Coordinates of C-alpha atoms in Angstrom, one line a residue:
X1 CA 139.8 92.5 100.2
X2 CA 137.9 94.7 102.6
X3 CA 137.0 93.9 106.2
X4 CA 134.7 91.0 107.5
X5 CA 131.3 92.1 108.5
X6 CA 131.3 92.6 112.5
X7 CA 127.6 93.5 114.0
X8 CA 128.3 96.9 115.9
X9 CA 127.7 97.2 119.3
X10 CA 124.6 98.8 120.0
X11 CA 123.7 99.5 124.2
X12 CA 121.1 96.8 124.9
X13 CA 119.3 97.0 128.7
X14 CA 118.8 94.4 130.6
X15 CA 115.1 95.3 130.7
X16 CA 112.4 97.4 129.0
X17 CA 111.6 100.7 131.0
X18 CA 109.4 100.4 134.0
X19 CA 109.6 96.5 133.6
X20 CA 110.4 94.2 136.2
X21 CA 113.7 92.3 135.9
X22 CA 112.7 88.9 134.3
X23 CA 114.9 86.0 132.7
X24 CA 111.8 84.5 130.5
X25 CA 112.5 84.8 126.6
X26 CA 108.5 84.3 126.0
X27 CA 107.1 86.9 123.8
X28 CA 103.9 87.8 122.4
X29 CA 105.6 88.3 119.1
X30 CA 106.4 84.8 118.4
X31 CA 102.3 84.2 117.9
X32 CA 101.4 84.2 114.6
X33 CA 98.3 87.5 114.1
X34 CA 96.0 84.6 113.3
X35 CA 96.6 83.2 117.1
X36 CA 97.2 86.4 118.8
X37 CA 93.4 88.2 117.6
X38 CA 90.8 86.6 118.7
X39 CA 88.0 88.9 116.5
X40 CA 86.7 86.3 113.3
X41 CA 85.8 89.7 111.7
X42 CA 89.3 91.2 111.7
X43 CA 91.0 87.8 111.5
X44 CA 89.0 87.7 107.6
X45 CA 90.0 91.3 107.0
X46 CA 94.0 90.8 108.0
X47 CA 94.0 87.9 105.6
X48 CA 92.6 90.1 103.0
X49 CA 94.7 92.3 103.1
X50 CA 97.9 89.9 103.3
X51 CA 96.9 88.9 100.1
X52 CA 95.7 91.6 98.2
X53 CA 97.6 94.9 99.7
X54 CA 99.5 96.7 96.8
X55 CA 101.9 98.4 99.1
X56 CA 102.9 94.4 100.1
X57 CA 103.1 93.2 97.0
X58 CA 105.6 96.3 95.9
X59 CA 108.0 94.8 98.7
X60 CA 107.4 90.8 97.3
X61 CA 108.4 92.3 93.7
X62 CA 111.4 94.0 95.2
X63 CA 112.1 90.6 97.3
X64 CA 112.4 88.7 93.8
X65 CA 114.3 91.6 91.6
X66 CA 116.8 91.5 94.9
X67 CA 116.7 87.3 94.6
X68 CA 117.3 87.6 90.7
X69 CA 120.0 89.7 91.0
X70 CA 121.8 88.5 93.6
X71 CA 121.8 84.7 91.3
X72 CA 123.2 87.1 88.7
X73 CA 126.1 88.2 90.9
X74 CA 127.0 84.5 91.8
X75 CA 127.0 83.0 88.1
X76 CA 130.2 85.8 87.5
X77 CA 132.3 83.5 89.5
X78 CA 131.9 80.8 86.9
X79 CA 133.3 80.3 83.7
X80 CA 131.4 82.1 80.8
X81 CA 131.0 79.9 78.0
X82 CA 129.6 81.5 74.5
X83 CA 129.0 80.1 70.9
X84 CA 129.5 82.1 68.1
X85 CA 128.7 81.6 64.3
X86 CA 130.1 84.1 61.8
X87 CA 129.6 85.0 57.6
X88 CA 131.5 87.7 55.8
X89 CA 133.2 89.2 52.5
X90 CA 136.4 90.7 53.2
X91 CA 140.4 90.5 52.9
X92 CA 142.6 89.8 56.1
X93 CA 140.5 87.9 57.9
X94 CA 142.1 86.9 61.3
X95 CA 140.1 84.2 62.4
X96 CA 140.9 82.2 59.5
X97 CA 143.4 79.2 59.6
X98 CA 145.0 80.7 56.6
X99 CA 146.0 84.4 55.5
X100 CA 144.4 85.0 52.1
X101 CA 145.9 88.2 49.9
X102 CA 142.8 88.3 47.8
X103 CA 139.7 89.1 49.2
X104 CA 137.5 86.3 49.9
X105 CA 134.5 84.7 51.8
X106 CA 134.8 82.8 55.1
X107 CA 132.6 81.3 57.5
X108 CA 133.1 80.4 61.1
X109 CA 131.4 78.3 63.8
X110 CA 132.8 78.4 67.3
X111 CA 132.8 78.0 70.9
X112 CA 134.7 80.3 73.3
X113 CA 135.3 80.3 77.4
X114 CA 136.1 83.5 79.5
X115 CA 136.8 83.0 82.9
X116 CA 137.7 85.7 85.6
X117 CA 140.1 84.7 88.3
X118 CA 138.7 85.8 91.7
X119 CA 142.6 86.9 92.9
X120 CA 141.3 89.7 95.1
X121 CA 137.7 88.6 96.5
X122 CA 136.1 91.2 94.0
X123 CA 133.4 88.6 92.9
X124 CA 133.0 87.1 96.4
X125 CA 132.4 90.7 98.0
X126 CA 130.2 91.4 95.2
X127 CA 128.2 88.3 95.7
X128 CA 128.0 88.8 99.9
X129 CA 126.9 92.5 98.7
X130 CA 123.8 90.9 96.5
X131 CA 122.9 88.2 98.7
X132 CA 122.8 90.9 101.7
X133 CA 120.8 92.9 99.8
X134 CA 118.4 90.4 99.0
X135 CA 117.8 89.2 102.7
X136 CA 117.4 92.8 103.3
X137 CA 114.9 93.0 101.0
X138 CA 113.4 90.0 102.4
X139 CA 113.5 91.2 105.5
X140 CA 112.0 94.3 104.8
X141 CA 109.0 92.5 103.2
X142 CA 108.5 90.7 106.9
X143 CA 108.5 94.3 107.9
X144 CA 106.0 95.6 105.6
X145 CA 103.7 92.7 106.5
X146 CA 104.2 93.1 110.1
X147 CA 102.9 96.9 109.7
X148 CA 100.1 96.0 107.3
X149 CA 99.0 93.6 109.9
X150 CA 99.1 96.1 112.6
X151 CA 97.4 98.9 110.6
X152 CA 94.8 96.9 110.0
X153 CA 94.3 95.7 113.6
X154 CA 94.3 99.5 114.7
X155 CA 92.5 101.0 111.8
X156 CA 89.4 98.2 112.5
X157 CA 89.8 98.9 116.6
X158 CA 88.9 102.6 115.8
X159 CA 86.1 101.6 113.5
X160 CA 84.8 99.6 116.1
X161 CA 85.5 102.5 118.7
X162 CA 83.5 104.8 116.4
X163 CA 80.8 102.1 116.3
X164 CA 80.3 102.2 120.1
X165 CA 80.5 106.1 120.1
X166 CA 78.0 106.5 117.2
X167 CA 75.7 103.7 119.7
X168 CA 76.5 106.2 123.0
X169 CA 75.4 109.4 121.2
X170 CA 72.1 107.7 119.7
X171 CA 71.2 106.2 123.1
X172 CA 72.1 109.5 124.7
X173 CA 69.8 111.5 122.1
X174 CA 67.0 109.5 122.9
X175 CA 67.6 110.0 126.6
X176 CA 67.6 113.8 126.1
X177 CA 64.7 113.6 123.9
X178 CA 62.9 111.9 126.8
X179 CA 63.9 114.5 129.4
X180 CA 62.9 117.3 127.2
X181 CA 59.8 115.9 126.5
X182 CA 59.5 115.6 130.6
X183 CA 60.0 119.3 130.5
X184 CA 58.0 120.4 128.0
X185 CA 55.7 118.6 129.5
X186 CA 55.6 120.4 133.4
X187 CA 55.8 123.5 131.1
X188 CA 52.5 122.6 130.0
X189 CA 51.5 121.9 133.5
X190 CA 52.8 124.7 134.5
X191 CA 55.1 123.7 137.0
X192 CA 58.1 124.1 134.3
X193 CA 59.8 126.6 132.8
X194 CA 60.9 127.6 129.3
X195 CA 64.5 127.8 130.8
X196 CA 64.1 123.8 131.0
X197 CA 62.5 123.2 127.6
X198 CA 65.7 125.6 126.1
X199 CA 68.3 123.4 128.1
X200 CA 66.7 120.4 127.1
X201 CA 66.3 121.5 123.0
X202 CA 70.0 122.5 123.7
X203 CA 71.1 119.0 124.7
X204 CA 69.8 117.0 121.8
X205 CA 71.0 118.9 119.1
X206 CA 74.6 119.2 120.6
X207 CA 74.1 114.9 120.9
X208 CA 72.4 114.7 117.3
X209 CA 75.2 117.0 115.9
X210 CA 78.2 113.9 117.7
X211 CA 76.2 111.3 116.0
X212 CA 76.4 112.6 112.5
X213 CA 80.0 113.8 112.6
X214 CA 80.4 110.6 114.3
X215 CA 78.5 108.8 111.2
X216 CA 81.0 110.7 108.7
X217 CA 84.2 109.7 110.5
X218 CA 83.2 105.8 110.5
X219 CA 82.8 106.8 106.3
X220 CA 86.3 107.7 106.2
X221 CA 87.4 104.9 108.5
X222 CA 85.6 102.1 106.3
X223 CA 87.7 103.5 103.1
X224 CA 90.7 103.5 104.9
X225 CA 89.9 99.4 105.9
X226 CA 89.4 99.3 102.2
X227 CA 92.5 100.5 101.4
X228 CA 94.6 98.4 103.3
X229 CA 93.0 95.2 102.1
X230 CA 92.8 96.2 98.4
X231 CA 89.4 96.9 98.1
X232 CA 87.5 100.1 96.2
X233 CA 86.4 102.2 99.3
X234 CA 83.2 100.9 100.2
X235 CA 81.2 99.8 104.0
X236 CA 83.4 97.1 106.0
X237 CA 80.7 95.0 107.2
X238 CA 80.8 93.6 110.9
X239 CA 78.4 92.2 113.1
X240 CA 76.7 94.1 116.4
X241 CA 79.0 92.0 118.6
X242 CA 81.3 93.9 120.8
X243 CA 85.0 92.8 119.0
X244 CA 87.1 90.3 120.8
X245 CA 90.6 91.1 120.3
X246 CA 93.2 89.8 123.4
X247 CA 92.8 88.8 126.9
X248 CA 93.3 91.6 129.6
X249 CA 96.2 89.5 131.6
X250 CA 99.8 90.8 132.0
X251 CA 101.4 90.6 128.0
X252 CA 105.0 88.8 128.1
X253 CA 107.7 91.2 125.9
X254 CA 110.8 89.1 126.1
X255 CA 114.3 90.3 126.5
X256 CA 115.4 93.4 124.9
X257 CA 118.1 91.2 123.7
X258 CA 116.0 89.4 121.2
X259 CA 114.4 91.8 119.5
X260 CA 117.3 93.0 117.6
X261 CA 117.5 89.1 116.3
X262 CA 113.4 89.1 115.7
X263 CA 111.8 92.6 114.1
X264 CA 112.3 92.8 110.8
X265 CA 113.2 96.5 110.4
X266 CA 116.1 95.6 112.2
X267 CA 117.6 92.8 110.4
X268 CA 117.0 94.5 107.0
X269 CA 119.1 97.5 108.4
X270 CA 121.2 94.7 109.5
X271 CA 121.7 93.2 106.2
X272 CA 121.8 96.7 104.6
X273 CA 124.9 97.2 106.6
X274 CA 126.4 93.9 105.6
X275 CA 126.0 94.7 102.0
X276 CA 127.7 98.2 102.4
X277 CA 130.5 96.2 104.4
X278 CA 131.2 93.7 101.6
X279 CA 131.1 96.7 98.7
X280 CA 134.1 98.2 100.8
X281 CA 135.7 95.0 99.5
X282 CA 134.8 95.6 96.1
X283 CA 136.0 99.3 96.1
X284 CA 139.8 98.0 97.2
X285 CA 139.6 95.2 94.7
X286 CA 139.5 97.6 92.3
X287 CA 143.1 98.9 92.9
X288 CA 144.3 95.7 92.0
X289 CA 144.6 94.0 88.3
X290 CA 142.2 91.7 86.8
X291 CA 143.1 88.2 85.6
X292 CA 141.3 86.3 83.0
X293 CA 141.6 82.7 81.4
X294 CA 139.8 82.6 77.6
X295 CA 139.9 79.8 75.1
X296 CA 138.1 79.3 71.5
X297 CA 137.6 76.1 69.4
X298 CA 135.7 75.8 66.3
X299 CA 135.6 76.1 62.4
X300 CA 136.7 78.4 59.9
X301 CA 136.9 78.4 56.4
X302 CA 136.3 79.9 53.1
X303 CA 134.6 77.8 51.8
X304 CA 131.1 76.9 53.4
X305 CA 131.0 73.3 52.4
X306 CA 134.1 73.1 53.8
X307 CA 133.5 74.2 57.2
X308 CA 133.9 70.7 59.0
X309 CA 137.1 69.7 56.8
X310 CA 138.8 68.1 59.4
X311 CA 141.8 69.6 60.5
X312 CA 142.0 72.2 57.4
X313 CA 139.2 74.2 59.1
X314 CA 139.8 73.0 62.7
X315 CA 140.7 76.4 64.5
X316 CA 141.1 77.2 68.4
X317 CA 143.4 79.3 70.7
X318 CA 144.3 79.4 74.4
X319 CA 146.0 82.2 76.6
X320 CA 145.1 84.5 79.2
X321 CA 144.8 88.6 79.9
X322 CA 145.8 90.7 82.4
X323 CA 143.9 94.1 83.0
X324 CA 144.4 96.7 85.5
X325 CA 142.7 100.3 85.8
X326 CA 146.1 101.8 86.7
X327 CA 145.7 103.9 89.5
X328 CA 148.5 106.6 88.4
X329 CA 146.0 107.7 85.5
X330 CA 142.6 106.7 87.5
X331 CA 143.5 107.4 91.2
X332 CA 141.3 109.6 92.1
X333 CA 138.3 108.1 90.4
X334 CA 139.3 105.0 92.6
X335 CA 139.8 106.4 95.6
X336 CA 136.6 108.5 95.3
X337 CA 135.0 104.9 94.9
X338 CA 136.8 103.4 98.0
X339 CA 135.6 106.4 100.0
X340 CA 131.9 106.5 98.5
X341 CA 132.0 103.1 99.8
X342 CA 132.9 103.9 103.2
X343 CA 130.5 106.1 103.6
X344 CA 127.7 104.5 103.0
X345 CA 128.8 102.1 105.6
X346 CA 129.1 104.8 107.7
X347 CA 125.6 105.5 107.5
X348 CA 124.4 101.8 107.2
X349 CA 126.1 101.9 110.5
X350 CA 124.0 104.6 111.9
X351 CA 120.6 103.6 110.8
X352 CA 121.2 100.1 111.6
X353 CA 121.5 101.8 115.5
X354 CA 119.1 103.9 115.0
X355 CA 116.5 101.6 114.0
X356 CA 117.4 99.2 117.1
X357 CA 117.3 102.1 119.7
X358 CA 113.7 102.9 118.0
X359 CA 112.8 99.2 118.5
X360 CA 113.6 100.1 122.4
X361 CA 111.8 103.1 122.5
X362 CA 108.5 101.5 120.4
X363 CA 108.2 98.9 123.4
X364 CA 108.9 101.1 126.2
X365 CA 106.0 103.5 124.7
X366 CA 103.8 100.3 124.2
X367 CA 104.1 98.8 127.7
X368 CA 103.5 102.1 129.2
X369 CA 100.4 102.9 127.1
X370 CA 98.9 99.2 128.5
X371 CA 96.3 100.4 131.2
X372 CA 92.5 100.4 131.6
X373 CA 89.7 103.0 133.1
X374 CA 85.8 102.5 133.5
X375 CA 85.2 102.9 137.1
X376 CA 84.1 106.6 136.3
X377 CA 81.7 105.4 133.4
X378 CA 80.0 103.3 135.9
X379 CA 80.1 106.1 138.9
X380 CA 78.3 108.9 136.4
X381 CA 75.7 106.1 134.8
X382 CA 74.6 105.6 138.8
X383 CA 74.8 109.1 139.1
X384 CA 72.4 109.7 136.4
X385 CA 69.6 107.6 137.0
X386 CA 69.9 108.5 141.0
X387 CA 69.1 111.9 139.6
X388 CA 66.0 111.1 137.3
X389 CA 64.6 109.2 140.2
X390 CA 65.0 112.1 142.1
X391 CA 63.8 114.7 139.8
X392 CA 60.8 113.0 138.9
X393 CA 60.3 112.3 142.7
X394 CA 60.4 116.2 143.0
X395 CA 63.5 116.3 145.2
X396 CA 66.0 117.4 143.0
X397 CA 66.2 120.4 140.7
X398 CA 66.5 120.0 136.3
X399 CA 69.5 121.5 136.5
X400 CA 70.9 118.3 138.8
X401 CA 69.4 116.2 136.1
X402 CA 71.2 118.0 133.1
X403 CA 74.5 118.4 135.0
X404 CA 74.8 114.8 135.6
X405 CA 74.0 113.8 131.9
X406 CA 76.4 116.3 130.9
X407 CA 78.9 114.7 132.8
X408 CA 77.9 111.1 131.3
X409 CA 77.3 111.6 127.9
X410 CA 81.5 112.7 127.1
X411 CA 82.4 110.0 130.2
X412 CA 81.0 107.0 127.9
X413 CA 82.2 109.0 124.9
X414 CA 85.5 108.3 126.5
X415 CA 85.1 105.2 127.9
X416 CA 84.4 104.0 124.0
X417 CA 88.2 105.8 123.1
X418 CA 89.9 104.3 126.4
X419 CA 89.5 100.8 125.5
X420 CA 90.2 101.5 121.9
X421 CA 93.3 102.6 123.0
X422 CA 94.3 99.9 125.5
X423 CA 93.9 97.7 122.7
X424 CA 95.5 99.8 120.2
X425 CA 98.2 99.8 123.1
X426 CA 98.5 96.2 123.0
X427 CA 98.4 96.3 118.9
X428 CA 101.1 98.6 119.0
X429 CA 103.3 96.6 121.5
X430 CA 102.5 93.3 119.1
X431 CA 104.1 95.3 116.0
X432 CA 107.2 97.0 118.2
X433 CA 108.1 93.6 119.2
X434 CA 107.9 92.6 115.8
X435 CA 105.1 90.3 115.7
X436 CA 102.8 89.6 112.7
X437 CA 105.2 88.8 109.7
X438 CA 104.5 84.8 109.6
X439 CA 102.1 84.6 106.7
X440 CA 98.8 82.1 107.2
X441 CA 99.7 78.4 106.4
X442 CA 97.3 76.9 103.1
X443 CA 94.1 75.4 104.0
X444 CA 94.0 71.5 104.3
X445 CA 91.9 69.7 101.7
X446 CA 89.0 68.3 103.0
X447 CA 89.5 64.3 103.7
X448 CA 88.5 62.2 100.4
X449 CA 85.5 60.0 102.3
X450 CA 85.6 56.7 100.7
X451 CA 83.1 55.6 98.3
X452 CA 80.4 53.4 99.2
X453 CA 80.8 49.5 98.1
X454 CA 78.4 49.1 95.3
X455 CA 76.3 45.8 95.9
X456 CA 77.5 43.0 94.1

């Protein structure tokens, strides 16, 4: 009963946005995270987190509950077999070989079969339903992974951004603390002013104050690494060295064609919809009458020792049972059923688009966000030392000195956050293509070196 499970059409473009028309299926996404980031530091700290990240291992316990209950479904189209053993005082007793007037002991020993016949589908759908549900769950583990594995990329990308901008606003304090000493300095020589020495006291606290808001935000960054990787909040401890994360040459994103077969949001909306597809099935089964087969064999008698007399206590039965939830009486309750059904397929339906037109709009953003900027960094650092030279040269005013290093101090400030975001860029583009769900393979054992020949 019910319809087959057909995969709606969803518009698919040839190519992402902006993106050149290409026929290559390579992807970035089918790299393992372990190949794809090339920073040892993060590399340790994804793996952490794989294995210790409660919100992940919430979606593994939901993968087995799913698993054990879909193997639950799939034993109902077998036969149910039961033993029974049974002691009592009373008068009538059906299940003995014998009607007794008198009231009387009896004892019983038996085995008995039930067995549903799957007319209709019911079982079947029911099964497809659990199975589905179970892949979706699955699938939505992948997808849990594959944004555990991107959070942690980005969240460590920003700590390191931090890092560099904490580095620029100490190296620019010092420099202002050298060019207000160079001030205060001419002031005492008299050939300054107090103008200067105020500009200059002005500067290094404004740089002092970015270092030490700079100093509380890498806090908060290093409890949110700790989060994801199951730690206590606590410092995430990294080396000096600037991170290495991806090279800088063109990224390959595939077809748009594949991704609806590769992220793992969308096949666990997939499978979500394939479940509410089969439970359709279920819903009409249910206007329709049940057939069982059942059979017992065993002992019964009233007399304990007894029991395994043979054929005088030899007992067992055969037949078979019809029942059917008539729909004149229960109509509308089936009917409602039927129709809860359908909608929720209705709106599987509809998030299963949704989240593939989202998958097409996550890589369009991606792509575009892919794009680098430090030519001005390195125009404003010449800038600033042409206008020391000239300052302490006597050819240029302070107040060319102070403009400059204005200018140079937010310029690195931003140079730090533009390449924190080309990478986060290329992070982001990694997760929308659905890369990052493959879980580390176990580490070899180290080779067994044979044992030395002991002299003879």
């Amino acid at each position: 009963m019910g319809p087959d499970y057909q995969r709606p059409v969803v518009p698919t473009p040839a190519t992402y946005r902006d993106a050149p028309p290409t026929t290559d299926t390579t992807t970035i996404a089918d790299l393992p995270w372990w190949q794809v980031f090339k920073d040892p530091e993060l590399l340790s700290l994804v793996g952490e987190a794989v294995q210790n990240n409660r919100d992940l291992r919430v979606a593994i316990a939901r993968v087995e509950q799913a698993r054990a209950l879909a193997r639950v479904q799939k034993a109902q189209i077998l036969p149910a077999i039961g033993a029974n053993a049974a002691a009592g005082y009373g008068r009538g007793n059906i299940s003995l070989p014998t009607e007794s007037p008198q009231s009387a002991a009896y004892f019983a020993l038996d085995a008995s079969l039930s067995w549903e016949i799957d007319v209709w589908g019911r079982i079947r759908r029911g099964t497809e339903a659990a199975v589905a549900d179970y892949l979706s769950t699955e699938q939505g583990r992948r997808a849990a992974t594959v944004s555990l594995v991107a959070d942690v990329a980005t969240a460590y990308v920003q700590l390191r951004q931090l890092d560099a901008q904490l580095d620029v606003a100490k190296r620019t304090v010092k420099n202002y603390e050298r060019t207000l000493q160079l001030y205060t300095d001419r002031l005492q020589g008299g050939t300054g002013n107090k103008l200067q020495v105020s500009t200059g006291k002005s500067q290094v606290n404004d740089a002092q104050a970015v270092a030490l808001d700079t100093e509380r935000l890498i806090v908060r960054q290093e409890n949110l690494l700790s989060l994801l990787v199951g730690r206590v909040p606590g410092p995430i401890v990294r080396s000096n060295v600037a991170p290495g994360m991806h090279s800088t040459g063109p990224v390959p994103a595939g077809l748009p064609s594949s991704l609806v077969e590769r992220r793992p949001d969308v096949l666990s909306a997939e499978q979500s919809l394939v479940a509410a597809n089969a439970r359709i099935g279920v819903a009409k089964a249910d206007f329709f009458p049940k057939f069982n087969l059942t059979a017992l064999a065993g002992f019964a008698s009233t007399d304990l020792t007894q029991l395994f007399n043979g054929s005088k206590s030899f007992v067992w039965n055969a037949g078979g049972s019809v029942s059917w939830l008539a729909p004149i009486l229960q109509g509308d309750a089936l009917h409602g059923q039927a129709e809860a059904a359908s909608a929720q397929w209705e709106a599987a339906k509809n998030a299963y688009e949704s989240t593939v037109l989202t998958a097409f709009r996550e890589v369009a953003d991606a792509l575009a966000d892919v794009q680098q900027r430090e030519e001005e960094v390195t125009n404003l650092t010449d800038a600033v030392n042409l206008a020391s030279d000239r300052f302490y040269g006597g050819v240029s005013s302070y107040l060319e000195v102070t403009t400059t290093q204005n200018l140079l101090f937010p310029a690195e400030l931003n140079l730090a956050a533009v390449r924190a975001q080309r990478t986060t860029a290329f992070i982001n583009l990694y997760r929308a293509l659905g890369g990052g769900w493959q879980l580390p393979p176990p580490p070899e054992p180290a080779p067994v070196e044979p044992k030395a020949a002991q002299p003879q």
